[in-house]
Amino acid sequence: MARRVPLYQAKAEFFRMLGHPVRIRVLELLQDGPMPVRDLLAAIEVESSNLSQQLAVLRRSGIVTATRDGPTVVYALAGGDVAELMRAARRILTEMAAGQAGLLAELREAEASAS
Amino acid sequence: MARRVPLYQAKAEFFRMLGHPVRIRVLELLQDGPMPVRDLLAAIEVESSNLSQQLAVLRRSGIVTATRDGPTVVYALAGGDVAELMRAARRILTEMAAGQAGLLAELREAEASAS
DNA sequence: TCGCCAGTTGTGAAATTTTTCAACTCTTGT
DNA sequence: ACAAGAGTTGAAAAATTTCACAACTGGCGA
């Protein structure tokens, strides 16, 4: 039977699932509607197999679905609005950036290492 | 001047920062108002130094602030409305859990205490 | 000043995640 | 049936994160 996972842990896993640039971009692209892997690949610069790996993470978490249409695979958001989540995140992000030099420093630093 | 970090990367870092059970619990506790480390430690079962490390992650990201009051350190949400983000996450989580009976039950149960 | 209490920080090992490359599955056109 | 195109998967290396322990800082009362 299913083991009982504390809610705070489910939340943490959910956020961790979101915590990757490629996965974020996929989710944002899918907000405009379902999209074949080929188009995702064109929009996001990443190796095809790497994209597949990230798509697998999203699939496993259940936030997206994949359906095969002939030779191409089409991804779509599984359910509700990820959009609202993204908006909330952006609000907090801009708030933090506006109010605090700390984040700005952090962001600059992160940029330097990620080039 | 600093070149800007792509938004999707800032978002990914933000979500990654949220992706840890202890950090989630801290943020949820702080939604009821500022709280000294001592109380966080009492509420969350974790080694003191481990909690400190997670608090440091939150601090660095800028989502919480720490102020010293005599011998105790008090943490508070830096700004905004983390609550809304958590609500959005919970909505999606609930929706996704629709296919997984065990998790669904747990989410419904927790609904009452709104954590 | 000394000792203690509340937290934090450094360090290194353990665990997890990300990336890459090759091999593999499916489907379709010839 | 075969080859090619579209994606996925397995596996190992590389990078990151987490955790526990010890050492450390700052404030306060004796």
Coordinates of C-alpha atoms (C1' of nucleotides) in Angstrom, one line a residue:
Chain A
M1 CA 0.0 0.0 0.0
A2 CA 1.0 3.6 -0.5
R3 CA 3.3 4.9 2.1
R4 CA 2.1 8.0 3.8
V5 CA 4.2 11.1 2.8
P6 CA 4.0 14.1 5.0
L7 CA 2.5 17.1 3.2
Y8 CA 5.5 19.3 3.8
Q9 CA 7.6 16.7 2.1
A10 CA 5.3 16.4 -0.9
K11 CA 5.5 20.1 -1.2
A12 CA 9.3 20.1 -1.1
E13 CA 9.4 17.4 -3.7
F14 CA 7.1 19.4 -5.9
F15 CA 9.2 22.5 -5.6
R16 CA 12.3 20.6 -6.2
M17 CA 10.8 19.2 -9.4
L18 CA 10.3 22.8 -10.5
G19 CA 13.8 23.7 -9.6
H20 CA 15.5 23.4 -13.0
P21 CA 15.8 25.9 -15.8
V22 CA 14.9 23.5 -18.5
R23 CA 11.9 22.2 -16.7
I24 CA 10.7 25.7 -16.0
R25 CA 11.0 26.7 -19.6
V26 CA 9.1 23.6 -20.7
L27 CA 6.2 24.4 -18.3
E28 CA 6.1 27.9 -19.5
L29 CA 6.0 26.9 -23.1
L30 CA 3.3 24.4 -22.4
Q31 CA 1.1 27.1 -20.9
D32 CA 0.3 28.2 -24.5
G33 CA -1.0 24.8 -25.3
P34 CA 0.3 21.3 -26.0
M35 CA 3.6 21.1 -28.0
P36 CA 5.5 18.4 -29.6
V37 CA 9.0 17.6 -28.3
R38 CA 10.5 18.8 -31.6
D39 CA 9.2 22.4 -30.9
L40 CA 10.3 22.3 -27.3
L41 CA 13.7 21.3 -28.5
A42 CA 13.8 24.1 -31.0
A43 CA 12.8 26.6 -28.3
I44 CA 15.2 25.4 -25.6
E45 CA 18.8 25.0 -26.3
V46 CA 19.7 21.7 -24.9
E47 CA 20.7 18.2 -26.1
S48 CA 17.8 16.1 -27.2
S49 CA 18.5 13.4 -24.6
N50 CA 18.9 15.9 -21.9
L51 CA 15.5 17.4 -22.7
S52 CA 14.1 13.9 -22.7
Q53 CA 15.5 13.4 -19.2
Q54 CA 13.9 16.5 -17.9
L55 CA 10.6 15.7 -19.6
A56 CA 10.8 12.3 -17.8
V57 CA 11.1 14.1 -14.5
L58 CA 8.0 16.2 -15.3
R59 CA 6.1 13.2 -16.5
R60 CA 7.0 11.2 -13.4
S61 CA 5.8 13.9 -11.1
G62 CA 2.5 14.0 -13.0
I63 CA 2.5 17.6 -13.9
V64 CA 2.6 16.9 -17.7
T65 CA 1.3 14.2 -19.9
A66 CA 2.8 12.8 -23.1
T67 CA 0.8 11.4 -26.0
R68 CA 2.1 9.9 -29.1
D69 CA 0.9 11.2 -32.4
G70 CA 2.5 9.2 -35.2
P71 CA 6.2 9.6 -35.0
T72 CA 6.1 12.7 -32.7
V73 CA 5.3 12.9 -29.0
V74 CA 3.2 15.8 -27.8
Y75 CA 3.4 17.1 -24.3
A76 CA 0.8 19.0 -22.4
L77 CA 0.1 20.3 -18.9
A78 CA -1.7 17.6 -17.0
G79 CA -4.1 19.9 -15.2
G80 CA -4.5 23.2 -13.8
D81 CA -2.9 26.4 -13.8
V82 CA 0.8 26.3 -13.4
A83 CA 0.4 29.9 -14.6
E84 CA -0.8 31.1 -11.3
L85 CA 2.0 29.4 -9.5
M86 CA 4.5 31.1 -11.9
R87 CA 2.8 34.5 -11.3
A88 CA 3.1 34.1 -7.6
A89 CA 6.7 33.1 -7.9
R90 CA 7.4 36.1 -10.1
R91 CA 5.7 38.5 -7.7
I92 CA 7.8 37.3 -4.8
L93 CA 10.9 37.4 -7.0
T94 CA 10.4 40.9 -8.1
E95 CA 9.5 42.0 -4.6
M96 CA 12.7 40.5 -3.3
A97 CA 14.7 42.0 -6.0
A98 CA 13.2 45.4 -5.6
G99 CA 13.5 45.6 -1.8
Q100 CA 16.8 43.9 -1.2
A101 CA 20.3 44.3 -2.4
G102 CA 20.9 40.8 -1.2
L103 CA 19.1 39.1 -4.0
L104 CA 20.7 41.3 -6.6
A105 CA 24.1 40.2 -5.4
E106 CA 22.9 36.7 -5.4
L107 CA 21.6 36.8 -8.9
R108 CA 24.8 38.5 -10.2
E109 CA 26.8 35.9 -8.5
A110 CA 24.8 33.0 -10.0
E111 CA 25.1 34.6 -13.3
A112 CA 28.8 34.7 -13.2
S113 CA 29.1 31.0 -12.5
A114 CA 26.5 30.0 -15.0
S115 CA 27.7 32.4 -17.7
Chain B
M1 CA 26.5 46.8 -14.7
A2 CA 25.3 43.3 -14.2
R3 CA 23.8 41.5 -17.1
R4 CA 20.4 40.2 -16.2
V5 CA 19.8 36.6 -15.2
P6 CA 17.2 35.1 -17.4
L7 CA 13.9 35.0 -15.6
Y8 CA 13.5 31.3 -16.0
Q9 CA 16.8 30.8 -14.3
A10 CA 15.9 33.0 -11.4
K11 CA 12.6 31.1 -11.1
A12 CA 14.4 27.8 -11.1
E13 CA 16.7 28.9 -8.4
F14 CA 13.8 30.2 -6.4
F15 CA 12.0 26.9 -6.6
R16 CA 15.1 25.0 -5.8
M17 CA 15.5 27.1 -2.7
L18 CA 12.0 26.0 -1.7
G19 CA 12.7 22.3 -2.4
H20 CA 13.5 21.1 1.0
P21 CA 11.2 19.8 3.7
V22 CA 12.8 21.8 6.5
R23 CA 12.8 25.0 4.6
I24 CA 9.1 24.5 3.7
R25 CA 8.2 24.0 7.3
V26 CA 10.1 27.1 8.3
L27 CA 8.3 29.2 5.8
E28 CA 5.0 27.9 6.8
L29 CA 5.7 28.5 10.5
L30 CA 6.8 32.1 9.7
Q31 CA 3.5 32.8 8.0
D32 CA 2.0 33.1 11.4
G33 CA 4.5 35.8 12.3
P34 CA 8.2 36.2 13.3
M35 CA 9.6 33.4 15.3
P36 CA 12.8 32.9 17.3
V37 CA 15.1 30.0 16.2
R38 CA 14.4 28.3 19.5
D39 CA 10.7 27.9 18.6
L40 CA 11.5 26.8 15.1
L41 CA 13.8 24.2 16.5
A42 CA 11.1 23.0 18.9
A43 CA 8.6 22.7 16.1
I44 CA 10.8 21.0 13.5
E45 CA 12.7 17.9 14.5
V46 CA 16.2 18.5 13.2
E47 CA 19.6 19.1 14.6
S48 CA 20.2 22.7 15.5
S49 CA 23.1 23.0 13.1
N50 CA 21.1 21.6 10.3
L51 CA 18.3 24.0 10.9
S52 CA 20.9 26.8 11.0
Q53 CA 22.1 25.7 7.6
Q54 CA 18.7 25.6 6.1
L55 CA 18.0 29.0 7.6
A56 CA 21.1 30.3 6.0
V57 CA 19.8 29.1 2.6
L58 CA 16.6 31.0 3.1
R59 CA 18.5 34.1 4.3
R60 CA 20.8 34.1 1.4
S61 CA 17.9 33.9 -1.0
G62 CA 16.4 36.9 0.7
I63 CA 13.0 35.3 1.4
V64 CA 13.5 35.7 5.2
T65 CA 15.3 38.1 7.5
A66 CA 17.0 37.5 10.8
T67 CA 17.3 40.0 13.5
R68 CA 19.1 39.5 16.8
D69 CA 17.2 40.3 20.0
G70 CA 19.6 39.8 22.8
P71 CA 20.7 36.2 22.9
T72 CA 18.0 35.0 20.5
V73 CA 17.7 35.4 16.8
V74 CA 14.3 36.0 15.4
Y75 CA 13.3 35.1 11.8
A76 CA 10.6 36.6 9.7
L77 CA 9.3 36.5 6.2
A78 CA 11.1 39.3 4.3
G79 CA 8.2 40.4 2.3
G80 CA 5.5 39.1 0.4
D81 CA 3.0 36.7 0.3
V82 CA 4.5 33.3 0.4
A83 CA 1.1 32.1 1.5
E84 CA -0.3 32.6 -2.0
L85 CA 2.5 30.6 -3.5
M86 CA 1.9 27.8 -1.1
R87 CA -1.8 27.8 -1.9
A88 CA -1.1 27.6 -5.6
A89 CA 1.3 24.7 -5.0
R90 CA -1.3 22.9 -2.9
R91 CA -3.9 23.4 -5.6
I92 CA -1.7 21.8 -8.2
L93 CA -0.7 19.1 -5.8
T94 CA -4.2 18.2 -5.0
E95 CA -5.1 18.2 -8.6
M96 CA -2.2 15.9 -9.5
A97 CA -3.0 13.6 -6.6
A98 CA -6.5 13.0 -8.1
G99 CA -5.0 9.9 -9.7
Q100 CA -3.2 8.7 -6.5
A101 CA -5.7 7.8 -3.8
G102 CA -3.3 7.8 -0.9
L103 CA -1.9 11.2 -1.4
L104 CA -5.3 12.7 -2.2
A105 CA -6.6 11.5 1.2
E106 CA -3.7 13.1 2.9
L107 CA -4.2 16.4 1.2
R108 CA -7.9 16.6 2.0
E109 CA -7.1 15.8 5.6
A110 CA -4.5 18.6 5.8
E111 CA -6.9 21.0 4.2
A112 CA -8.5 21.6 7.6
S113 CA -5.2 22.8 9.2
A114 CA -4.2 24.6 6.1
S115 CA -0.6 23.9 6.2
Chain C
dT1 C1' 36.6 37.8 33.7
dC2 C1' 34.6 33.3 33.4
dG3 C1' 31.2 30.1 31.9
dC4 C1' 27.1 29.3 29.6
dC5 C1' 23.4 29.7 26.4
dA6 C1' 21.7 30.5 21.6
dG7 C1' 23.1 30.1 17.1
dT8 C1' 26.2 29.9 13.3
dT9 C1' 30.0 28.3 10.5
dG10 C1' 33.7 25.1 8.6
dT11 C1' 34.6 20.6 7.0
dG12 C1' 34.3 16.3 4.9
dA13 C1' 31.7 12.3 3.9
dA14 C1' 27.2 10.6 2.0
dA15 C1' 23.4 11.2 -1.0
dT16 C1' 21.1 13.2 -4.9
dT17 C1' 20.9 15.4 -9.2
dT18 C1' 22.6 16.7 -13.7
dT19 C1' 24.9 15.8 -17.9
dT20 C1' 26.6 13.1 -21.6
dC21 C1' 27.0 9.3 -24.9
dA22 C1' 25.7 5.3 -26.7
dA23 C1' 22.2 2.0 -27.4
dC24 C1' 17.5 1.2 -28.0
dT25 C1' 12.2 1.5 -29.3
dC26 C1' 8.5 3.1 -32.5
dT27 C1' 6.7 4.6 -36.5
dT28 C1' 6.6 5.6 -41.3
dG29 C1' 8.2 5.9 -46.1
dT30 C1' 10.3 3.2 -50.0
Chain D
dA1 C1' 11.9 -5.8 -45.0
dC2 C1' 15.0 -1.9 -44.4
dA3 C1' 16.4 2.6 -43.4
dA4 C1' 15.6 6.9 -41.4
dG5 C1' 13.6 10.1 -38.2
dA6 C1' 11.8 11.2 -33.4
dG7 C1' 12.4 10.3 -28.8
dT8 C1' 13.5 7.6 -24.9
dT9 C1' 16.4 5.0 -21.8
dG10 C1' 20.7 3.1 -19.3
dA11 C1' 24.9 4.0 -17.2
dA12 C1' 28.7 6.3 -15.5
dA13 C1' 31.0 10.6 -14.7
dA14 C1' 30.6 15.3 -12.9
dA15 C1' 28.4 18.7 -10.1
dT16 C1' 25.5 20.0 -6.2
dT17 C1' 23.3 19.4 -2.0
dT18 C1' 22.6 17.6 2.5
dC19 C1' 24.1 16.1 6.9
dA20 C1' 26.6 15.5 11.2
dC21 C1' 30.2 16.8 14.1
dA22 C1' 33.3 20.0 16.0
dA23 C1' 34.8 24.5 16.6
dC24 C1' 33.5 29.1 16.9
dT25 C1' 31.0 34.0 17.9
dG26 C1' 28.1 37.1 20.5
dG27 C1' 25.6 38.4 24.6
dC28 C1' 24.6 38.0 29.6
dG29 C1' 24.7 36.9 34.4
dA30 C1' 27.6 35.4 38.4

